[in-house]
Every structure is written in C-alpha cells, then in structure tokens.
C-alpha cells in the first residue's frame, strides 16, 4: 500500500538552507511532487521529478530522489521569510493520475 | 492564464442544509480532482474524473456526497444533508493528459464550515 511520510516541523534562520524530507513506501511511484501551501491559500505546485531521475534543480530549489531508500528531499537555498509555509510531498503511482499526499512539513523561517 | 477557479471561497451553513461547491478547471485539462483537507486526515482524494467520466470515487465518504461533471469546463461537489464533520477545505484540481507529465494544479479551495 502507499504511505508518504514527512516530519511535521522545521525551523531555519533566514539565509540558511532548508532541507525538507519525505519517505514513501510504494516502489511503483512514477512522479513525486512538492507543493507549497501558505496560510489560507491553495496548493502551489513547486516542482516535480520523474522516478527515473536522481536530481532536479530549479533556481533556489533542488530535489533529490534516492529510489533505493525511497527518500525524497527538497532543498531551498537562501531561505527567505516568504518561504514560511507548509510543504507537501506527494506521489502518483503507476499510470494512476491521482496524488497521495504526505502530512506536510511546517517550515518556519526565523529572522 | 486563469488557474482552477472554485466557488464559493468561504461558506458557513447550518447542519442539514445542502452545500454545492463549484469548480472550473484549466481550459484543455482532461482530468479533474476533488480533494478534502482537514487537520485530522490531511489531504484526501474524494473523486477523480477523466474526460468528464468519474474514474475513481472510492474516496467519497458516504451517500451524502455526490459529484458531477456535466461538461469539460464545470464540476460540482454536493453535500446533502451537511453535517458539522464535513467542515473542511475542499480543493478542486485539474491536469492535462499527455506525455509531458502529471502536473496537477489546484484551486484556492472552498472553506466550508457547518454549524
């Protein structure tokens, strides 16, 4: 069965790097995603990675995928106060189109 | 470009009333999803349509919930009768078919409170 797990909280200082981690259990994951949710807002797609890739970089964001350990991470370089939000890891399985979400990680950026 | 548009953004209703949530997906997207977000259960898929046809409704909690997609540009999620435990944020999302990836875009959500 599928299960996506994330730690609930992360605090970093402004300007430092943030690393948000996610583990999943189903080896048939095809795409893995990171979404950002600010208070009172919807889910914003940040980036996604196909399961045959190891890394994807997009400006301040770096996604690393370790398929052997079923571990996904999102690194945010030079974290800013505007990055404070809940970050959700999500996956799609096989040819299925629906997302399975983790519980979300609340990122707090301290001045 | 217009994203996924949901209405109403906020609704407060009394227990027993009917609630209708509406969604307009991104033009050209073939798949439409309804998700529910609560503190206790996080984000759960309720139902998923592809080309206006329901593909997976296993997440619909009970018969009080129904969803329709009469055409490619409109979907509704109806709760009748509503109960306090239905209070949640309901998200609609859409995605295109095709090889470019399963990019799924969410609306801003409908924040429902049943009192």
PDB file of C-alpha atoms in Angstrom:
ATOM      1  CA  UNK A   1       0.000   0.000   0.000  1.00  0.00           C
ATOM      2  CA  UNK A   2       1.034   3.594  -0.338  1.00  0.00           C
ATOM      3  CA  UNK A   3       2.179   5.795   2.501  1.00  0.00           C
ATOM      4  CA  UNK A   4       4.010   9.095   2.353  1.00  0.00           C
ATOM      5  CA  UNK A   5       5.653  10.400   5.496  1.00  0.00           C
ATOM      6  CA  UNK A   6       7.134  13.749   6.425  1.00  0.00           C
ATOM      7  CA  UNK A   7       8.347  15.340   9.612  1.00  0.00           C
ATOM      8  CA  UNK A   8       5.851  17.895  10.905  1.00  0.00           C
ATOM      9  CA  UNK A   9       8.025  20.909  11.675  1.00  0.00           C
ATOM     10  CA  UNK A  10      11.247  22.581  10.544  1.00  0.00           C
ATOM     11  CA  UNK A  11      12.725  25.909  11.649  1.00  0.00           C
ATOM     12  CA  UNK A  12      15.623  27.643   9.935  1.00  0.00           C
ATOM     13  CA  UNK A  13      17.269  31.065  10.051  1.00  0.00           C
ATOM     14  CA  UNK A  14      16.777  33.456   7.165  1.00  0.00           C
ATOM     15  CA  UNK A  15      19.557  32.999   4.623  1.00  0.00           C
ATOM     16  CA  UNK A  16      20.289  29.402   5.618  1.00  0.00           C
ATOM     17  CA  UNK A  17      19.358  26.395   3.509  1.00  0.00           C
ATOM     18  CA  UNK A  18      16.274  24.345   4.362  1.00  0.00           C
ATOM     19  CA  UNK A  19      16.008  20.641   3.694  1.00  0.00           C
ATOM     20  CA  UNK A  20      12.578  19.050   3.880  1.00  0.00           C
ATOM     21  CA  UNK A  21      12.494  15.269   3.787  1.00  0.00           C
ATOM     22  CA  UNK A  22       9.903  12.743   2.665  1.00  0.00           C
ATOM     23  CA  UNK A  23       9.787   8.968   2.551  1.00  0.00           C
ATOM     24  CA  UNK A  24       7.414   6.831   0.550  1.00  0.00           C
ATOM     25  CA  UNK A  25       6.793   3.110   0.568  1.00  0.00           C
ATOM     26  CA  UNK A  26       5.488   2.200  -2.865  1.00  0.00           C
ATOM     27  CA  UNK A  27       8.162   1.384  -5.417  1.00  0.00           C
ATOM     28  CA  UNK A  28       5.714   1.945  -8.267  1.00  0.00           C
ATOM     29  CA  UNK A  29       5.732   5.698  -7.733  1.00  0.00           C
ATOM     30  CA  UNK A  30       6.056   7.382 -11.106  1.00  0.00           C
ATOM     31  CA  UNK A  31       6.134  11.078 -10.264  1.00  0.00           C
ATOM     32  CA  UNK A  32       6.987  12.763  -6.975  1.00  0.00           C
ATOM     33  CA  UNK A  33       5.928  16.310  -6.235  1.00  0.00           C
ATOM     34  CA  UNK A  34       6.479  19.172  -3.860  1.00  0.00           C
ATOM     35  CA  UNK A  35       3.598  21.539  -3.172  1.00  0.00           C
ATOM     36  CA  UNK A  36       3.620  24.690  -1.024  1.00  0.00           C
ATOM     37  CA  UNK A  37       0.622  25.915   0.959  1.00  0.00           C
ATOM     38  CA  UNK A  38       0.611  29.351   2.543  1.00  0.00           C
ATOM     39  CA  UNK A  39      -1.930  30.169   5.282  1.00  0.00           C
ATOM     40  CA  UNK A  40      -5.451  30.416   3.920  1.00  0.00           C
ATOM     41  CA  UNK A  41      -4.333  29.588   0.399  1.00  0.00           C
ATOM     42  CA  UNK A  42      -4.414  26.698  -2.018  1.00  0.00           C
ATOM     43  CA  UNK A  43      -1.661  24.317  -3.004  1.00  0.00           C
ATOM     44  CA  UNK A  44       1.022  25.713  -5.265  1.00  0.00           C
ATOM     45  CA  UNK A  45       2.981  23.231  -7.363  1.00  0.00           C
ATOM     46  CA  UNK A  46       6.663  23.949  -6.762  1.00  0.00           C
ATOM     47  CA  UNK A  47       8.361  21.189  -8.691  1.00  0.00           C
ATOM     48  CA  UNK A  48       8.134  17.537  -9.578  1.00  0.00           C
ATOM     49  CA  UNK A  49      10.530  14.772 -10.522  1.00  0.00           C
ATOM     50  CA  UNK A  50      10.056  11.665 -12.604  1.00  0.00           C
ATOM     51  CA  UNK A  51      11.013   8.494 -10.776  1.00  0.00           C
ATOM     52  CA  UNK A  52      13.886   7.661 -13.146  1.00  0.00           C
ATOM     53  CA  UNK A  53      15.686  10.888 -12.217  1.00  0.00           C
ATOM     54  CA  UNK A  54      18.029  11.450  -9.278  1.00  0.00           C
ATOM     55  CA  UNK A  55      18.046  15.208  -9.105  1.00  0.00           C
ATOM     56  CA  UNK A  56      16.263  18.259 -10.414  1.00  0.00           C
ATOM     57  CA  UNK A  57      17.234  21.868  -9.852  1.00  0.00           C
ATOM     58  CA  UNK A  58      15.069  24.918 -10.396  1.00  0.00           C
ATOM     59  CA  UNK A  59      16.519  28.227  -9.192  1.00  0.00           C
ATOM     60  CA  UNK A  60      16.656  28.026  -5.370  1.00  0.00           C
ATOM     61  CA  UNK A  61      15.025  24.603  -5.275  1.00  0.00           C
ATOM     62  CA  UNK A  62      16.852  21.285  -5.519  1.00  0.00           C
ATOM     63  CA  UNK A  63      15.018  17.977  -5.429  1.00  0.00           C
ATOM     64  CA  UNK A  64      16.950  14.805  -4.660  1.00  0.00           C
ATOM     65  CA  UNK A  65      15.480  11.341  -5.127  1.00  0.00           C
ATOM     66  CA  UNK A  66      17.003   8.190  -3.656  1.00  0.00           C
ATOM     67  CA  UNK A  67      14.967   5.347  -5.103  1.00  0.00           C
ATOM     68  CA  UNK A  68      16.800   2.677  -3.171  1.00  0.00           C
ATOM     69  CA  UNK A  69      15.834   4.226   0.151  1.00  0.00           C
ATOM     70  CA  UNK A  70      12.534   5.641  -1.193  1.00  0.00           C
ATOM     71  CA  UNK A  71      13.604   9.058   0.044  1.00  0.00           C
ATOM     72  CA  UNK A  72      12.806  12.428  -1.482  1.00  0.00           C
ATOM     73  CA  UNK A  73      14.118  15.773  -0.314  1.00  0.00           C
ATOM     74  CA  UNK A  74      13.549  19.416  -1.162  1.00  0.00           C
ATOM     75  CA  UNK A  75      16.380  21.839  -0.531  1.00  0.00           C
ATOM     76  CA  UNK A  76      15.617  25.553  -0.511  1.00  0.00           C
ATOM     77  CA  UNK A  77      18.741  27.676  -0.805  1.00  0.00           C
ATOM     78  CA  UNK A  78      18.956  31.110   0.871  1.00  0.00           C
ATOM     79  CA  UNK A  79      15.647  30.623   2.670  1.00  0.00           C
ATOM     80  CA  UNK A  80      13.544  33.765   2.989  1.00  0.00           C
ATOM     81  CA  UNK A  81      10.674  34.682   5.314  1.00  0.00           C
ATOM     82  CA  UNK A  82       8.345  34.335   2.320  1.00  0.00           C
ATOM     83  CA  UNK A  83       9.230  30.662   2.203  1.00  0.00           C
ATOM     84  CA  UNK A  84       7.409  30.085   5.507  1.00  0.00           C
ATOM     85  CA  UNK A  85       4.578  27.700   4.629  1.00  0.00           C
ATOM     86  CA  UNK A  86       3.536  24.067   4.746  1.00  0.00           C
ATOM     87  CA  UNK A  87       5.331  21.887   2.215  1.00  0.00           C
ATOM     88  CA  UNK A  88       3.658  18.721   0.989  1.00  0.00           C
ATOM     89  CA  UNK A  89       5.347  15.786  -0.648  1.00  0.00           C
ATOM     90  CA  UNK A  90       3.058  13.800  -2.977  1.00  0.00           C
ATOM     91  CA  UNK A  91       3.272  10.887  -5.361  1.00  0.00           C
ATOM     92  CA  UNK A  92       1.404   9.282  -8.228  1.00  0.00           C
ATOM     93  CA  UNK A  93       1.542   5.517  -8.627  1.00  0.00           C
ATOM     94  CA  UNK A  94       1.931   3.660 -11.899  1.00  0.00           C
ATOM     95  CA  UNK A  95      -0.439   5.032 -14.504  1.00  0.00           C
ATOM     96  CA  UNK A  96      -2.792   6.470 -11.885  1.00  0.00           C
ATOM     97  CA  UNK A  97      -3.272  10.210 -12.083  1.00  0.00           C
ATOM     98  CA  UNK A  98      -4.382  10.954  -8.523  1.00  0.00           C
ATOM     99  CA  UNK A  99      -1.959  12.222  -5.881  1.00  0.00           C
ATOM    100  CA  UNK A 100      -1.236  10.690  -2.500  1.00  0.00           C
ATOM    101  CA  UNK A 101      -0.032  13.349  -0.077  1.00  0.00           C
ATOM    102  CA  UNK A 102       2.173  13.338   2.963  1.00  0.00           C
ATOM    103  CA  UNK A 103       1.049  15.122   6.119  1.00  0.00           C
ATOM    104  CA  UNK A 104       3.017  18.253   5.292  1.00  0.00           C
ATOM    105  CA  UNK A 105       6.017  19.946   6.921  1.00  0.00           C
ATOM    106  CA  UNK A 106       5.515  23.355   8.502  1.00  0.00           C
ATOM    107  CA  UNK A 107       8.578  25.440   7.626  1.00  0.00           C
ATOM    108  CA  UNK A 108       9.206  28.456   9.837  1.00  0.00           C
ATOM    109  CA  UNK A 109      11.875  30.931   8.771  1.00  0.00           C
ATOM    110  CA  UNK A 110      13.279  32.933  11.667  1.00  0.00           C
ATOM    111  CA  UNK A 111      14.730  36.429  11.131  1.00  0.00           C
TER     112      UNK A 111
ATOM    113  CA  UNK B   1      -3.692  32.421 -17.575  1.00  0.00           C
ATOM    114  CA  UNK B   2      -6.644  31.614 -15.364  1.00  0.00           C
ATOM    115  CA  UNK B   3      -5.994  28.795 -12.971  1.00  0.00           C
ATOM    116  CA  UNK B   4      -8.525  26.418 -11.448  1.00  0.00           C
ATOM    117  CA  UNK B   5     -11.443  28.516 -10.259  1.00  0.00           C
ATOM    118  CA  UNK B   6     -13.526  27.476  -7.280  1.00  0.00           C
ATOM    119  CA  UNK B   7     -16.617  28.972  -5.691  1.00  0.00           C
ATOM    120  CA  UNK B   8     -17.631  29.837  -3.104  1.00  0.00           C
ATOM    121  CA  UNK B   9     -14.342  30.637  -1.386  1.00  0.00           C
ATOM    122  CA  UNK B  10     -15.968  30.527   2.016  1.00  0.00           C
ATOM    123  CA  UNK B  11     -19.291  29.107   3.140  1.00  0.00           C
ATOM    124  CA  UNK B  12     -20.889  28.820   6.541  1.00  0.00           C
ATOM    125  CA  UNK B  13     -24.046  26.763   6.644  1.00  0.00           C
ATOM    126  CA  UNK B  14     -26.299  25.089   9.157  1.00  0.00           C
ATOM    127  CA  UNK B  15     -26.349  21.388   9.721  1.00  0.00           C
ATOM    128  CA  UNK B  16     -28.846  19.695   7.420  1.00  0.00           C
ATOM    129  CA  UNK B  17     -28.542  22.228   4.622  1.00  0.00           C
ATOM    130  CA  UNK B  18     -27.415  21.364   1.126  1.00  0.00           C
ATOM    131  CA  UNK B  19     -23.992  22.623   0.069  1.00  0.00           C
ATOM    132  CA  UNK B  20     -22.858  22.915  -3.539  1.00  0.00           C
ATOM    133  CA  UNK B  21     -19.229  23.619  -4.378  1.00  0.00           C
ATOM    134  CA  UNK B  22     -18.250  24.556  -7.908  1.00  0.00           C
ATOM    135  CA  UNK B  23     -15.131  24.202  -9.974  1.00  0.00           C
ATOM    136  CA  UNK B  24     -13.920  25.380 -13.358  1.00  0.00           C
ATOM    137  CA  UNK B  25     -10.775  23.507 -14.408  1.00  0.00           C
ATOM    138  CA  UNK B  26      -7.992  24.960 -16.506  1.00  0.00           C
ATOM    139  CA  UNK B  27      -9.053  25.015 -20.150  1.00  0.00           C
ATOM    140  CA  UNK B  28      -7.789  21.968 -22.028  1.00  0.00           C
ATOM    141  CA  UNK B  29      -7.211  19.844 -18.936  1.00  0.00           C
ATOM    142  CA  UNK B  30      -8.793  16.412 -19.197  1.00  0.00           C
ATOM    143  CA  UNK B  31      -8.606  15.324 -15.570  1.00  0.00           C
ATOM    144  CA  UNK B  32     -10.376  16.888 -12.604  1.00  0.00           C
ATOM    145  CA  UNK B  33      -9.965  16.006  -8.943  1.00  0.00           C
ATOM    146  CA  UNK B  34     -11.803  16.877  -5.750  1.00  0.00           C
ATOM    147  CA  UNK B  35      -9.733  16.739  -2.552  1.00  0.00           C
ATOM    148  CA  UNK B  36     -10.670  17.451   1.046  1.00  0.00           C
ATOM    149  CA  UNK B  37      -8.249  18.833   3.639  1.00  0.00           C
ATOM    150  CA  UNK B  38      -8.775  18.504   7.392  1.00  0.00           C
ATOM    151  CA  UNK B  39      -6.431  18.741  10.343  1.00  0.00           C
ATOM    152  CA  UNK B  40      -7.109  15.149  11.323  1.00  0.00           C
ATOM    153  CA  UNK B  41      -6.833  13.412   7.965  1.00  0.00           C
ATOM    154  CA  UNK B  42      -4.756  15.792   5.853  1.00  0.00           C
ATOM    155  CA  UNK B  43      -5.428  15.818   2.104  1.00  0.00           C
ATOM    156  CA  UNK B  44      -7.715  13.065   0.844  1.00  0.00           C
ATOM    157  CA  UNK B  45      -8.854  12.371  -2.689  1.00  0.00           C
ATOM    158  CA  UNK B  46     -12.640  12.287  -2.905  1.00  0.00           C
ATOM    159  CA  UNK B  47     -13.214  11.680  -6.609  1.00  0.00           C
ATOM    160  CA  UNK B  48     -11.396  11.908  -9.918  1.00  0.00           C
ATOM    161  CA  UNK B  49     -12.850  12.493 -13.395  1.00  0.00           C
ATOM    162  CA  UNK B  50     -11.173  11.949 -16.740  1.00  0.00           C
ATOM    163  CA  UNK B  51     -12.858  13.356 -19.867  1.00  0.00           C
ATOM    164  CA  UNK B  52     -15.928  14.114 -17.711  1.00  0.00           C
ATOM    165  CA  UNK B  53     -16.303  10.480 -16.597  1.00  0.00           C
ATOM    166  CA  UNK B  54     -15.849   9.505 -12.924  1.00  0.00           C
ATOM    167  CA  UNK B  55     -12.863   7.152 -12.747  1.00  0.00           C
ATOM    168  CA  UNK B  56     -12.336   6.705  -9.018  1.00  0.00           C
ATOM    169  CA  UNK B  57     -14.920   7.709  -6.422  1.00  0.00           C
ATOM    170  CA  UNK B  58     -13.680   5.397  -3.686  1.00  0.00           C
ATOM    171  CA  UNK B  59     -12.801   8.389  -1.518  1.00  0.00           C
ATOM    172  CA  UNK B  60     -16.336   9.781  -1.403  1.00  0.00           C
ATOM    173  CA  UNK B  61     -17.191   9.411   2.293  1.00  0.00           C
ATOM    174  CA  UNK B  62     -20.839   8.408   2.052  1.00  0.00           C
ATOM    175  CA  UNK B  63     -24.036   8.811   0.090  1.00  0.00           C
ATOM    176  CA  UNK B  64     -24.456  12.364   1.300  1.00  0.00           C
ATOM    177  CA  UNK B  65     -21.662  13.332  -1.075  1.00  0.00           C
ATOM    178  CA  UNK B  66     -22.113  13.457  -4.838  1.00  0.00           C
ATOM    179  CA  UNK B  67     -20.080  14.934  -7.665  1.00  0.00           C
ATOM    180  CA  UNK B  68     -20.878  15.672 -11.279  1.00  0.00           C
ATOM    181  CA  UNK B  69     -19.016  16.881 -14.311  1.00  0.00           C
ATOM    182  CA  UNK B  70     -21.609  17.761 -16.965  1.00  0.00           C
ATOM    183  CA  UNK B  71     -19.023  19.203 -19.345  1.00  0.00           C
ATOM    184  CA  UNK B  72     -15.297  19.774 -19.679  1.00  0.00           C
ATOM    185  CA  UNK B  73     -15.380  23.171 -18.026  1.00  0.00           C
ATOM    186  CA  UNK B  74     -17.515  22.624 -14.945  1.00  0.00           C
ATOM    187  CA  UNK B  75     -17.851  20.305 -11.967  1.00  0.00           C
ATOM    188  CA  UNK B  76     -19.859  20.339  -8.748  1.00  0.00           C
ATOM    189  CA  UNK B  77     -19.457  18.636  -5.399  1.00  0.00           C
ATOM    190  CA  UNK B  78     -22.673  18.445  -3.427  1.00  0.00           C
ATOM    191  CA  UNK B  79     -23.222  17.546   0.216  1.00  0.00           C
ATOM    192  CA  UNK B  80     -26.803  16.833   1.238  1.00  0.00           C
ATOM    193  CA  UNK B  81     -27.531  16.945   4.109  1.00  0.00           C
ATOM    194  CA  UNK B  82     -24.413  18.601   5.522  1.00  0.00           C
ATOM    195  CA  UNK B  83     -23.041  17.724   8.960  1.00  0.00           C
ATOM    196  CA  UNK B  84     -20.520  19.515  11.223  1.00  0.00           C
ATOM    197  CA  UNK B  85     -17.906  16.826  10.487  1.00  0.00           C
ATOM    198  CA  UNK B  86     -17.965  17.913   6.832  1.00  0.00           C
ATOM    199  CA  UNK B  87     -16.260  21.166   7.824  1.00  0.00           C
ATOM    200  CA  UNK B  88     -13.041  21.242   5.819  1.00  0.00           C
ATOM    201  CA  UNK B  89     -11.315  22.877   2.895  1.00  0.00           C
ATOM    202  CA  UNK B  90     -12.397  21.354  -0.405  1.00  0.00           C
ATOM    203  CA  UNK B  91      -9.916  21.657  -3.245  1.00  0.00           C
ATOM    204  CA  UNK B  92     -10.528  21.152  -6.915  1.00  0.00           C
ATOM    205  CA  UNK B  93      -7.543  20.366  -9.143  1.00  0.00           C
ATOM    206  CA  UNK B  94      -7.017  19.677 -12.822  1.00  0.00           C
ATOM    207  CA  UNK B  95      -4.327  18.248 -15.032  1.00  0.00           C
ATOM    208  CA  UNK B  96      -3.719  17.682 -18.709  1.00  0.00           C
ATOM    209  CA  UNK B  97      -3.303  14.272 -20.262  1.00  0.00           C
ATOM    210  CA  UNK B  98      -0.183  13.595 -22.247  1.00  0.00           C
ATOM    211  CA  UNK B  99       3.423  12.690 -22.016  1.00  0.00           C
ATOM    212  CA  UNK B 100       4.654  15.947 -20.504  1.00  0.00           C
ATOM    213  CA  UNK B 101       3.933  14.881 -17.011  1.00  0.00           C
ATOM    214  CA  UNK B 102       1.292  14.595 -14.430  1.00  0.00           C
ATOM    215  CA  UNK B 103       1.329  18.245 -13.423  1.00  0.00           C
ATOM    216  CA  UNK B 104      -1.714  18.803 -11.263  1.00  0.00           C
ATOM    217  CA  UNK B 105      -2.857  22.327 -10.467  1.00  0.00           C
ATOM    218  CA  UNK B 106      -5.036  23.245  -7.515  1.00  0.00           C
ATOM    219  CA  UNK B 107      -7.624  25.925  -6.991  1.00  0.00           C
ATOM    220  CA  UNK B 108      -7.656  28.188  -3.960  1.00  0.00           C
ATOM    221  CA  UNK B 109     -10.136  25.959  -2.164  1.00  0.00           C
ATOM    222  CA  UNK B 110     -13.632  26.299  -0.747  1.00  0.00           C
ATOM    223  CA  UNK B 111     -13.553  26.734   3.034  1.00  0.00           C
ATOM    224  CA  UNK B 112     -16.689  25.079   4.422  1.00  0.00           C
ATOM    225  CA  UNK B 113     -17.957  25.422   7.970  1.00  0.00           C
ATOM    226  CA  UNK B 114     -21.062  23.502   9.005  1.00  0.00           C
ATOM    227  CA  UNK B 115     -22.514  24.644  12.322  1.00  0.00           C
TER     228      UNK B 115
END
